[in-house]
mmCIF file of C-alpha atoms in Angstrom:
data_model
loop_
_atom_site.group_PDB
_atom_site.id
_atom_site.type_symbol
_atom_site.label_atom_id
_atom_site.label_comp_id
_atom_site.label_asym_id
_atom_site.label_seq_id
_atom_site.Cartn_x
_atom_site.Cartn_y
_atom_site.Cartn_z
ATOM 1 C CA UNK A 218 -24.242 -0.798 1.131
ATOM 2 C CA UNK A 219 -22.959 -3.661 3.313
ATOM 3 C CA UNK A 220 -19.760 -5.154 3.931
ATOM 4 C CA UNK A 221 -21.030 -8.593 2.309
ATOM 5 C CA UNK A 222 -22.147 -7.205 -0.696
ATOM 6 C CA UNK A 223 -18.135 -7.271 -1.359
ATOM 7 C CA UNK A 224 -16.924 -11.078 -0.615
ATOM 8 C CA UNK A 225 -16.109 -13.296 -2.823
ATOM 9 C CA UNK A 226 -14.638 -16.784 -3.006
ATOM 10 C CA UNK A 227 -11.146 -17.772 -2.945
ATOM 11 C CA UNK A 228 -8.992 -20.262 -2.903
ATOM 12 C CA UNK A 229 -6.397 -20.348 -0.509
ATOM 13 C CA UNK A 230 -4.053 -21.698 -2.870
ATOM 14 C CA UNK A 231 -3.741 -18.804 -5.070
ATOM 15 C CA UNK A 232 -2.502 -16.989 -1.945
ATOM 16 C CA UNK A 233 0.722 -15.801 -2.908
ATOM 17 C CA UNK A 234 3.373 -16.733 -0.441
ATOM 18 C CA UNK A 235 6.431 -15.652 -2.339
ATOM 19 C CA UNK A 236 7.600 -13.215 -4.308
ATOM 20 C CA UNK A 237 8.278 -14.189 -8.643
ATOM 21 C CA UNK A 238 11.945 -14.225 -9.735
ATOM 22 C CA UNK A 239 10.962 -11.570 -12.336
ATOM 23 C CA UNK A 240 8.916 -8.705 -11.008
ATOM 24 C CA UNK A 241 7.545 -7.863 -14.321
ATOM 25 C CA UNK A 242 6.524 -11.691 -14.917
ATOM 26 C CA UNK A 243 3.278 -11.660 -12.742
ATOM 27 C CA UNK A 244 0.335 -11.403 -14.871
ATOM 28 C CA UNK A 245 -1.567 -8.735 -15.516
ATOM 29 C CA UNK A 246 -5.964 -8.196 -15.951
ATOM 30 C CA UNK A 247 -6.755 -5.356 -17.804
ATOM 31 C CA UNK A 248 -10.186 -4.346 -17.229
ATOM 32 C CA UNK A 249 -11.968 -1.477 -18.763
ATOM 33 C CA UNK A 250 -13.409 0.285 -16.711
ATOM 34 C CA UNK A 251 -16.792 1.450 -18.571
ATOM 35 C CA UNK A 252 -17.266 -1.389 -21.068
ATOM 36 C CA UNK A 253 -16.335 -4.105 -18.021
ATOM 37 C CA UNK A 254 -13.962 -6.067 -21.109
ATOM 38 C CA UNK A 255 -11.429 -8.062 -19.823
ATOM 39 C CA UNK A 256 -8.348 -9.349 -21.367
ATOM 40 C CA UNK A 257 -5.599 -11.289 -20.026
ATOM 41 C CA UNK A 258 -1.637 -10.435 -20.742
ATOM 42 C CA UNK A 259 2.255 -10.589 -18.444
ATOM 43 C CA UNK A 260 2.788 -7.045 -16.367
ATOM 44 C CA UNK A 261 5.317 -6.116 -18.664
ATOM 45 C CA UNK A 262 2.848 -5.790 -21.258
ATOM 46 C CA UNK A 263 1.790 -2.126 -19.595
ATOM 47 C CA UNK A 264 3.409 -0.223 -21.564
ATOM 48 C CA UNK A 265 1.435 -0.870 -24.098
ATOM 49 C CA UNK A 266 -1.381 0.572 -22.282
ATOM 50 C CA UNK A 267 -0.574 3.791 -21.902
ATOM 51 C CA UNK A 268 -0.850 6.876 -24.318
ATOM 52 C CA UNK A 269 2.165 9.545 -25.076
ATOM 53 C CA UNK A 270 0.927 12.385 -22.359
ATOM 54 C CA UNK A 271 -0.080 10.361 -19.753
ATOM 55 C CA UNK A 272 1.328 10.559 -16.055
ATOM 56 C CA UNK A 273 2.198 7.519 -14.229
ATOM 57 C CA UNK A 274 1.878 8.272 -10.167
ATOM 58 C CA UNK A 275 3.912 6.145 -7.489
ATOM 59 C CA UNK A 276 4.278 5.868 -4.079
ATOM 60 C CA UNK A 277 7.935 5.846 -2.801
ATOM 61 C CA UNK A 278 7.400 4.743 0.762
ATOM 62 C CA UNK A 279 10.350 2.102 2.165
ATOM 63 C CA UNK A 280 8.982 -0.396 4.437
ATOM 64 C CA UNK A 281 10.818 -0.467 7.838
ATOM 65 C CA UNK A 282 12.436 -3.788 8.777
ATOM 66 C CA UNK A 283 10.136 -2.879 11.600
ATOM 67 C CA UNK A 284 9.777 -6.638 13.248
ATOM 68 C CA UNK A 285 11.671 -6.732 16.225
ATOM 69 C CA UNK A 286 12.652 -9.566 18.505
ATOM 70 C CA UNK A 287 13.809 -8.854 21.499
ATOM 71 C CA UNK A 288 13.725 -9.700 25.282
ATOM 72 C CA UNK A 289 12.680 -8.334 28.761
ATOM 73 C CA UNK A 290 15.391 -7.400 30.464
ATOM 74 C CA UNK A 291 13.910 -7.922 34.126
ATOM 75 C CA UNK A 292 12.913 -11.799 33.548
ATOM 76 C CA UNK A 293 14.367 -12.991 29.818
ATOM 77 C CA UNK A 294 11.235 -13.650 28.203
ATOM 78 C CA UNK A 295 11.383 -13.292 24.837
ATOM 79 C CA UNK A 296 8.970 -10.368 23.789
ATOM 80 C CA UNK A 297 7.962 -9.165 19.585
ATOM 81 C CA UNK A 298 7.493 -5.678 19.093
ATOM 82 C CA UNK A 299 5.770 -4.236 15.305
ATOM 83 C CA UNK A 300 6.776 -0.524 15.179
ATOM 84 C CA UNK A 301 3.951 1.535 13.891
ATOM 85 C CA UNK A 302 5.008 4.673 13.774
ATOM 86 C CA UNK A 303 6.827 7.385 15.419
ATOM 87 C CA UNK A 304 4.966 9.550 17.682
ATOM 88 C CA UNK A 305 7.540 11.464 19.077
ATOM 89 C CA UNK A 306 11.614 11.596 19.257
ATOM 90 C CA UNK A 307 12.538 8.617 19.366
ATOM 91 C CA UNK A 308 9.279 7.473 20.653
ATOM 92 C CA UNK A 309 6.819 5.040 18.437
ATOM 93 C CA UNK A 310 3.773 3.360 18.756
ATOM 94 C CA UNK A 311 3.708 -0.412 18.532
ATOM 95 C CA UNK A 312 1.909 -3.523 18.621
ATOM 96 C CA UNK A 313 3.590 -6.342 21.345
ATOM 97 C CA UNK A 314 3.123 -10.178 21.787
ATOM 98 C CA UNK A 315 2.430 -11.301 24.281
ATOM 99 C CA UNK A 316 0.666 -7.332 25.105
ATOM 100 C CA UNK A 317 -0.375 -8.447 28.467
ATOM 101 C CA UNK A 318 2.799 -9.057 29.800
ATOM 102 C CA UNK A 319 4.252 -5.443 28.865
ATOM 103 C CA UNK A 320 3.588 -3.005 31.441
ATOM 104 C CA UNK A 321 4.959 0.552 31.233
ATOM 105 C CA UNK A 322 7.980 0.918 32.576
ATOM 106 C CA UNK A 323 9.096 -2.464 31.299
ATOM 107 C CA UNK A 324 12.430 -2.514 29.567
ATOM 108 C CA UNK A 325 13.611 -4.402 26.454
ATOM 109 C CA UNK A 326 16.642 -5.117 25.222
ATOM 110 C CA UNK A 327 17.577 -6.094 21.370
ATOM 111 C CA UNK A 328 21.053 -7.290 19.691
ATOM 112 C CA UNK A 329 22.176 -8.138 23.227
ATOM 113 C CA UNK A 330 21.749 -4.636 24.384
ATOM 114 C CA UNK A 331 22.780 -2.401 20.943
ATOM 115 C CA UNK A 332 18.779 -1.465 21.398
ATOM 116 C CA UNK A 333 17.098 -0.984 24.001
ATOM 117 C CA UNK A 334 13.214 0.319 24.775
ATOM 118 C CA UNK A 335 10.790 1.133 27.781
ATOM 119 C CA UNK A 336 7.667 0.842 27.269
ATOM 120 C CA UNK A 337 6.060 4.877 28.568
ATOM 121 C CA UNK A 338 2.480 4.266 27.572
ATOM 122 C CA UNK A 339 -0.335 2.602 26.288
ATOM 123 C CA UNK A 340 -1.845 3.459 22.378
ATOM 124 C CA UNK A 341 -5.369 2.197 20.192
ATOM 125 C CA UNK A 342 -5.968 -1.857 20.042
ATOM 126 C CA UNK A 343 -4.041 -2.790 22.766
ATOM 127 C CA UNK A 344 -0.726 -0.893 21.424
ATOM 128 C CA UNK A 345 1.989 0.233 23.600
ATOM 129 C CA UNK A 346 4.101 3.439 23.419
ATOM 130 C CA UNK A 347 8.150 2.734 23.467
ATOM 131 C CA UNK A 348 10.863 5.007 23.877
ATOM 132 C CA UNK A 349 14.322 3.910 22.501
ATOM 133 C CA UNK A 350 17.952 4.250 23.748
ATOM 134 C CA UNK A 351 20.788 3.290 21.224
ATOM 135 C CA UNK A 352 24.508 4.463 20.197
ATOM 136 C CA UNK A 353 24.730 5.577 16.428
ATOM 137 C CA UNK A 354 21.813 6.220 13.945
ATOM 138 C CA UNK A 355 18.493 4.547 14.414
ATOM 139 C CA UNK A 356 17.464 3.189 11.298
ATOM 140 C CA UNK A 357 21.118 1.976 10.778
ATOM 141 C CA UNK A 358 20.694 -0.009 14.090
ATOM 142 C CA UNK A 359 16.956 -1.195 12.412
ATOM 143 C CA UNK A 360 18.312 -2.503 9.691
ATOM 144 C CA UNK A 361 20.577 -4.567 11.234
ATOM 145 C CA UNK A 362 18.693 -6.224 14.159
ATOM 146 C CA UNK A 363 14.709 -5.636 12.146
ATOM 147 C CA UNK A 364 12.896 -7.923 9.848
ATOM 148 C CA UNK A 365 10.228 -7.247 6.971
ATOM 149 C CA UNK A 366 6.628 -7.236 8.850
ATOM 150 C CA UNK A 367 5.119 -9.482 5.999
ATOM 151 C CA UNK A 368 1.230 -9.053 5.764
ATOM 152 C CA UNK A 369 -0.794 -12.187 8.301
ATOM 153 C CA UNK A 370 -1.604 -14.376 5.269
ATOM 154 C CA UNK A 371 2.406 -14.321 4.383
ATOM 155 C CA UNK A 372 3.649 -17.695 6.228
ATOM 156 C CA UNK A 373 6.455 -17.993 4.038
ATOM 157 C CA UNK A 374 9.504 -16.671 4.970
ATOM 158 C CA UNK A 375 10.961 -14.062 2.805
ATOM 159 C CA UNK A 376 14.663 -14.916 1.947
ATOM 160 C CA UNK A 377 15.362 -11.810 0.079
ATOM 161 C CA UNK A 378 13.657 -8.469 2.267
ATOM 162 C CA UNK A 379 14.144 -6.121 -0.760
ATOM 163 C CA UNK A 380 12.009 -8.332 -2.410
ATOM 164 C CA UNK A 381 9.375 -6.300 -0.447
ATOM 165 C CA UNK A 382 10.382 -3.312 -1.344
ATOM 166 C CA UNK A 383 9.875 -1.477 -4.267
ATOM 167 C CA UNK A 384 12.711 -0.588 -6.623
ATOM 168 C CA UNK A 385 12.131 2.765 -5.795
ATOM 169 C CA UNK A 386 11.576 3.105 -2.425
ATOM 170 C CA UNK A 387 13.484 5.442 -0.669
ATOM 171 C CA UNK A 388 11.258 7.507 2.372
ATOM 172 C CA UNK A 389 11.272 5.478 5.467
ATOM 173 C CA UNK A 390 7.777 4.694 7.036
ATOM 174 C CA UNK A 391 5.840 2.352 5.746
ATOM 175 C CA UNK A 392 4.911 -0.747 7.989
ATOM 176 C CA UNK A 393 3.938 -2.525 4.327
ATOM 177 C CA UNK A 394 4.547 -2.177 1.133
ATOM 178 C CA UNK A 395 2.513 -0.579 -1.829
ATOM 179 C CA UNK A 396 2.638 -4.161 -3.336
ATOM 180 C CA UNK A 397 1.181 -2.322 -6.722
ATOM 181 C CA UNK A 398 4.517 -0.820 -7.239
ATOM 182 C CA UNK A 399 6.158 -4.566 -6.905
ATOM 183 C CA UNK A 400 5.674 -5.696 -10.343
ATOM 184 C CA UNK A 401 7.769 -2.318 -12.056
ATOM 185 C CA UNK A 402 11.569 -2.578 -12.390
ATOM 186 C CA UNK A 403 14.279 0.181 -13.881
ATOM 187 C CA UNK A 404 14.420 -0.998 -17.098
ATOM 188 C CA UNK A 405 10.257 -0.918 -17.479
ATOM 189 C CA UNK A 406 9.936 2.500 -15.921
ATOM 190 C CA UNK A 407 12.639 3.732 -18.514
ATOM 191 C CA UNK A 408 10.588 1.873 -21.463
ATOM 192 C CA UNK A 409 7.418 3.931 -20.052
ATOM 193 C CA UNK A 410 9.258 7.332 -19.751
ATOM 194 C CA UNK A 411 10.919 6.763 -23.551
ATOM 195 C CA UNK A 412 7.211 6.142 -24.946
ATOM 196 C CA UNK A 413 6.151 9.850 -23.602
ATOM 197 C CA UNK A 414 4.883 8.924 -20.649
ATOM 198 C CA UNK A 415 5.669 11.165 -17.526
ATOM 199 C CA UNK A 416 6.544 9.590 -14.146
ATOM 200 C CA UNK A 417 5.806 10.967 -10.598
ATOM 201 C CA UNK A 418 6.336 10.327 -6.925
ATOM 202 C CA UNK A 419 4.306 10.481 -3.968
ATOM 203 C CA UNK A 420 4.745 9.707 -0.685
ATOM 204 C CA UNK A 421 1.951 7.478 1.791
ATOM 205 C CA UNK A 422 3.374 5.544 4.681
ATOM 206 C CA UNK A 423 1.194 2.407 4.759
ATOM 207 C CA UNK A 424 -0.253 1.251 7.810
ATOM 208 C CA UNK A 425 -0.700 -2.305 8.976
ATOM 209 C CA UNK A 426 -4.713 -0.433 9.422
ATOM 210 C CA UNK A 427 -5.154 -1.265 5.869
ATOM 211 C CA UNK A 428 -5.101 -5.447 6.759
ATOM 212 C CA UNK A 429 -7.353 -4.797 9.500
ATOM 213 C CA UNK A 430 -10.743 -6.634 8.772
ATOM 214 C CA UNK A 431 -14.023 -4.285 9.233
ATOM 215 C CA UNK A 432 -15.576 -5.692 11.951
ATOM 216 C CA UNK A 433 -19.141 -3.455 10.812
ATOM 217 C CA UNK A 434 -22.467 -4.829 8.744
ATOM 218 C CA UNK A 435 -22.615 -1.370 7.063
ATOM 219 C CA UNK A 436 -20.324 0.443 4.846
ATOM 220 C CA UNK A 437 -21.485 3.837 6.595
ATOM 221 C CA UNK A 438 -20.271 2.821 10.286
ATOM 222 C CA UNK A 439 -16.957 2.138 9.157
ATOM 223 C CA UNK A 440 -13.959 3.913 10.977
ATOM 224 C CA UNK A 441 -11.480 4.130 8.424
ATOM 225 C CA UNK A 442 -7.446 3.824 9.769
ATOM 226 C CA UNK A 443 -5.228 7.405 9.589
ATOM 227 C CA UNK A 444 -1.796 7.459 6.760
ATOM 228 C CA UNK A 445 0.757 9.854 6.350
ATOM 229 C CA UNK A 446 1.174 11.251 3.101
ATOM 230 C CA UNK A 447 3.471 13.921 1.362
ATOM 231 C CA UNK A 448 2.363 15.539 -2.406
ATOM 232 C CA UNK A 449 5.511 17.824 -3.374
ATOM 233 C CA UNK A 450 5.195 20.414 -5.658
ATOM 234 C CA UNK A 451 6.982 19.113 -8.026
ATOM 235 C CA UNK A 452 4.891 16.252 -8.862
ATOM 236 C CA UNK A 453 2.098 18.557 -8.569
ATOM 237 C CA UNK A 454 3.488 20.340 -11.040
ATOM 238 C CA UNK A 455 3.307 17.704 -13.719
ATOM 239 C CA UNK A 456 0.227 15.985 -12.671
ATOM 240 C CA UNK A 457 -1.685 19.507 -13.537
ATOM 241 C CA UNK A 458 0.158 19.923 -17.020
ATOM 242 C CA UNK A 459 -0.584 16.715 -18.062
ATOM 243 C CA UNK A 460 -4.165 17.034 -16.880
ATOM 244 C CA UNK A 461 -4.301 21.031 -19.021
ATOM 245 C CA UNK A 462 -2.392 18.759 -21.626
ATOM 246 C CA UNK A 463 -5.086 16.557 -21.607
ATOM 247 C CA UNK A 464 -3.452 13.517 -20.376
ATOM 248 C CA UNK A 465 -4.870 10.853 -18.126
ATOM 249 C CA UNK A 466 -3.591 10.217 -14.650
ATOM 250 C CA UNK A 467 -3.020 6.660 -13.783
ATOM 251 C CA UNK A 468 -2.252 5.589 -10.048
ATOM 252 C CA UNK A 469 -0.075 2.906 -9.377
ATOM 253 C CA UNK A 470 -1.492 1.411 -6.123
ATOM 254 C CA UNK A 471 -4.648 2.354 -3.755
ATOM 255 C CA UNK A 472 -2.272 4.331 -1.591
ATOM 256 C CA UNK A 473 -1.017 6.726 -4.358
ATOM 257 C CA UNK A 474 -5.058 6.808 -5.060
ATOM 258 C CA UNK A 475 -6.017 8.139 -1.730
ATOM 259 C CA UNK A 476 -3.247 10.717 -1.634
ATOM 260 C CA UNK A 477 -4.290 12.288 -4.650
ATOM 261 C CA UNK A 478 -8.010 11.890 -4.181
ATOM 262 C CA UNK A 479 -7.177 13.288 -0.408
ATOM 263 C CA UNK A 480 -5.486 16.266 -1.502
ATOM 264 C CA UNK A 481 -7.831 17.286 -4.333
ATOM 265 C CA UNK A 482 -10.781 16.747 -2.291
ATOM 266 C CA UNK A 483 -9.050 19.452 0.324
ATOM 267 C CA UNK A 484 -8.230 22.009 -2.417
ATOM 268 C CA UNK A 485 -12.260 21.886 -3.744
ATOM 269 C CA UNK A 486 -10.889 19.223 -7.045
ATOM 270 C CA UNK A 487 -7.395 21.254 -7.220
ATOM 271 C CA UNK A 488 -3.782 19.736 -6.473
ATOM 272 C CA UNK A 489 -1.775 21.568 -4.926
ATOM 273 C CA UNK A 490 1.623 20.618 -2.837
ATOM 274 C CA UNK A 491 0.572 19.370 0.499
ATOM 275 C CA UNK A 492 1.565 16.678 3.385
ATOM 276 C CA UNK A 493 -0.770 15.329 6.503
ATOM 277 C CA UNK A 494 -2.870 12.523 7.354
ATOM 278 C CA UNK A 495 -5.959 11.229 5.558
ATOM 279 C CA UNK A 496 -8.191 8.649 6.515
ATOM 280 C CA UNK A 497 -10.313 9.135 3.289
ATOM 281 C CA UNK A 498 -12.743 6.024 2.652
ATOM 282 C CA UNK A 499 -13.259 5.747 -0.819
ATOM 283 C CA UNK A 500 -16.391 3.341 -2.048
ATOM 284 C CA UNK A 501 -18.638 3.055 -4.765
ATOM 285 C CA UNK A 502 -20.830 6.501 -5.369
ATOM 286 C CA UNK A 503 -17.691 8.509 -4.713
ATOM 287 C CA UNK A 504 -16.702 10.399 -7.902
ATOM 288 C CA UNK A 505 -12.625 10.869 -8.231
ATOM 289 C CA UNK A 506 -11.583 14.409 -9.115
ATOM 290 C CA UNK A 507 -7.854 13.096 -9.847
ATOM 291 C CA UNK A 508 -7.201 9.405 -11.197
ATOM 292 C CA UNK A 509 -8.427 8.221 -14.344
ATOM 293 C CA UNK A 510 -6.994 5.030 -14.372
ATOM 294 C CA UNK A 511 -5.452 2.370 -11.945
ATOM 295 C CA UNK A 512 -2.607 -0.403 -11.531
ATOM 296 C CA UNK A 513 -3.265 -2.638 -8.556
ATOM 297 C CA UNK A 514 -2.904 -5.570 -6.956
ATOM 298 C CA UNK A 515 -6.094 -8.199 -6.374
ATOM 299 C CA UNK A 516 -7.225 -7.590 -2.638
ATOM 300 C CA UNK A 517 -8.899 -9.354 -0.074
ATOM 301 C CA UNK A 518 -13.209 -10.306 -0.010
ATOM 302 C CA UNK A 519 -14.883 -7.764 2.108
ATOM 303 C CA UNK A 520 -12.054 -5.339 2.340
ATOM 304 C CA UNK A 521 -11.679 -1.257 1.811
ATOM 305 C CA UNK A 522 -9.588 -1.852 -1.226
ATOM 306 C CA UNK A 523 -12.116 -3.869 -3.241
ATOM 307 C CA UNK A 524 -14.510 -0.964 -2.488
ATOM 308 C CA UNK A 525 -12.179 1.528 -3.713
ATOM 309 C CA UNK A 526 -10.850 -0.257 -7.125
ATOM 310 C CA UNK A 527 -15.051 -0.731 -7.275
ATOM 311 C CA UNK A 528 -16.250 3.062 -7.304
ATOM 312 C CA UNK A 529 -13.626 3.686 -10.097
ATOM 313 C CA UNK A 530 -16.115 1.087 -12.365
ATOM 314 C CA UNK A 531 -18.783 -0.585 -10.409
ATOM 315 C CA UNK A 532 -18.386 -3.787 -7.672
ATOM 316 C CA UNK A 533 -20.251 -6.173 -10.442
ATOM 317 C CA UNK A 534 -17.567 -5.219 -12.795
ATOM 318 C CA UNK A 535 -14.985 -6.005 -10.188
ATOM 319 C CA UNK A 536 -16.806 -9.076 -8.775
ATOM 320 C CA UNK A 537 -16.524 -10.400 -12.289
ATOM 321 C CA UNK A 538 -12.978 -9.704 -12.720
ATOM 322 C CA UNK A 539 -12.335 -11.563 -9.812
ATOM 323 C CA UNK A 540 -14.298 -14.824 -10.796
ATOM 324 C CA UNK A 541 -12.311 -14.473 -14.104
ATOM 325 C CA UNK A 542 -8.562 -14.098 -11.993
ATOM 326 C CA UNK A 543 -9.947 -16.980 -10.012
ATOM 327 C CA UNK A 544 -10.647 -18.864 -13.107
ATOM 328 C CA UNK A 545 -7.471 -17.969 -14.497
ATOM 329 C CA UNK A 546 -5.517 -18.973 -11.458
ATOM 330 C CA UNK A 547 -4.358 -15.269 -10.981
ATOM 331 C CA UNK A 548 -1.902 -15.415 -8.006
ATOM 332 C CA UNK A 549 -3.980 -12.994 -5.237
ATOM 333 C CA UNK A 550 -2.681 -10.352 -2.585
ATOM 334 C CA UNK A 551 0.777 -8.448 -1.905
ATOM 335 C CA UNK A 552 3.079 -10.979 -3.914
ATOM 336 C CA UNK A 553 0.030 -12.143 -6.271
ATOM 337 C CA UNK A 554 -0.357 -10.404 -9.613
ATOM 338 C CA UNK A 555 -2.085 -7.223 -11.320
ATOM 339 C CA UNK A 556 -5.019 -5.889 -12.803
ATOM 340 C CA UNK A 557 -5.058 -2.198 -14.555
ATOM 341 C CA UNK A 558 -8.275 -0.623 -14.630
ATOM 342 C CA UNK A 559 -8.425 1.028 -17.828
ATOM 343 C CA UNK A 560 -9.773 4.433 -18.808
ATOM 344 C CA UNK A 561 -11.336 3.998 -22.247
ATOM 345 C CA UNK A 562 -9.311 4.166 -25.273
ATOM 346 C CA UNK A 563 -10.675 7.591 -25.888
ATOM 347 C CA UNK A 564 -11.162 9.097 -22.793
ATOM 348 C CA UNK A 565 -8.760 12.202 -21.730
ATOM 349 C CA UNK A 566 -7.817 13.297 -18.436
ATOM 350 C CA UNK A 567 -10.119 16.015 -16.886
ATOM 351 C CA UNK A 568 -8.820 19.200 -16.094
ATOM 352 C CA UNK A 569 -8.575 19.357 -12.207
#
């Protein structure tokens, strides 16, 4: 398969550039998933999707106010640094503009000196290894002096930063959000949970990998980016009642998707509690041992996540879903709306 085989037109207008008032407003595509039927309704109209038995899985990552804007302290000039992750003690990976101008050993100070980092190596795509010095707790520090690393096609500013969190976030590592989670508030959660429907939590850090473009003709030659995840055994737990239960499992997000599909490809189609990194690639032809169905956001033309929401029903199915969000001026990307790919009415989750 090529990479082309998965573009599609859009306009740039239904770019989303800021977040709805009401997170439950967006609207929401429901497509099944074997008939291809597509019908059009608001995201708080999910709960009427689901069954009594079914398990809804999310990913609690918290984004990092991870932006930082600082200067060098050997000439003044004013110096960005993305963290990425943590590598080490106090130690994390980053991207830096302007790179070239960021030696090692080259100190940078942020908050007028309440942070400060040398750069101690270099990392992948012209990254650069920092070690920080500070008074007091880290992320407190973060929080303070750090802004929201909004996705590239983001050129609105974001007045509210929570706005790009989920309402459940709450482990610190993500360097984006798992916009699928964006559209659910308390009050809907508590709606799902009081119409039988169990709710889980999962943790993948996201990594700013997943905007990366492929830069290969083929599907095959494509060197998919590395995530943290954690599966506790708790939600294990429920995911494999429900499944002996006969429920269906239905991911909110393509990260919660590739942590389960991650861990039950390692146990030979079992879940079982586990934490690491995948870099699974999921595209059409792979066959899911976990999910049955899945919330998510619409994605970008030509991009790993339009693969992966096409092998759980087929790209043309997708593809046409698309034209019809286009048609329907769907709003597109992390603040855009939803689509929920449906199991069929009658089909049961499959014992893992």
């Amino acid at each position: 398969m090529q990479v082309k085989d998965f573009d599609f037109q859009l306009p740039e207008e239904l770019i989303a550039q800021t977040p709805l008032a009401d997170r439950t407003s967006s609207k929401l595509l429901v497509l099944d998933k074997d008939s291809g039927e597509i019908s059009h309704h608001t995201f708080k109209d999910i709960v009427n999707e689901f069954q009594a038995g079914d398990c809804l899985v999310l990913n609690d990552t918290r984004v990092l106010p991870a932006r930082l804007l600082g200067v060098k302290e050997e000439t003044g000039a004013n110096i960005e640094i993305l963290l990425l992750k943590q590598t080490e003690e106090d130690v994390w990976e980053t991207l830096v503009k302007p790179a070239k101008r960021v030696k090692i050993g080259t100190m940078v100070s942020f908050g007028e000196g309440l942070l400060r980092a040398q750069c101690v190596g270099e990392a992948d795509h012209g990254g650069r290894l920092f070690k920080f010095t500070y008074e007091g707790i880290f992320y407190e520090i973060l929080d303070q002096l750090g802004e929201m690393p909004l996705p590239p096609y983001i050129r609105e500013k974001l007045d509210d930063q929570d706005r790009y969190q989920t309402v459940f976030a709450k482990e610190r590592g993500s360097a984006a959000a798992p916009t699928a989670g964006l559209h659910f508030t308390d009050v809907l959660l508590d709606e799902i949970r009081s119409n039988g429907v169990e709710v889980v939590f999962l943790t993948l850090h996201v990594g700013l990998g997943t905007f990366r473009p492929m830069s290969v003709e083929s599907i095959d030659d494509h060197e998919m980016h590395s995530e943290f995840y954690r599966l506790s055994k708790e939600t294990v737990e429920t995911i494999n009642r429900v499944k002996e239960s006969g429920g269906r499992i239905i991911s909110v997000g393509t990260t919660s998707t590739r942590t389960l599909e991650t861990v039950a490809n390692k146990f030979n189609g079992q879940l079982k509690e586990d934490s690491g990194w995948t870099s699974i690639f999921i595209f059409p032809g792979y066959e899911f041992l976990c999910i049955d169905g899945l919330i998510t956001n619409f994605h970008l033309p030509k991009s790993t996540l339009v693969m992966l929401v096409s092998a759980l029903t087929s790209r043309d199915k997708i593809l046409h879903a698309y034209e019809q969000a286009v048609e329907h001026q769907y709003r597109f990307f992390s603040f855009g709306d939803a689509m929920f790919i449906r199991p069929s009415a009658n089909q049961k989750g499959v014992r893992a």
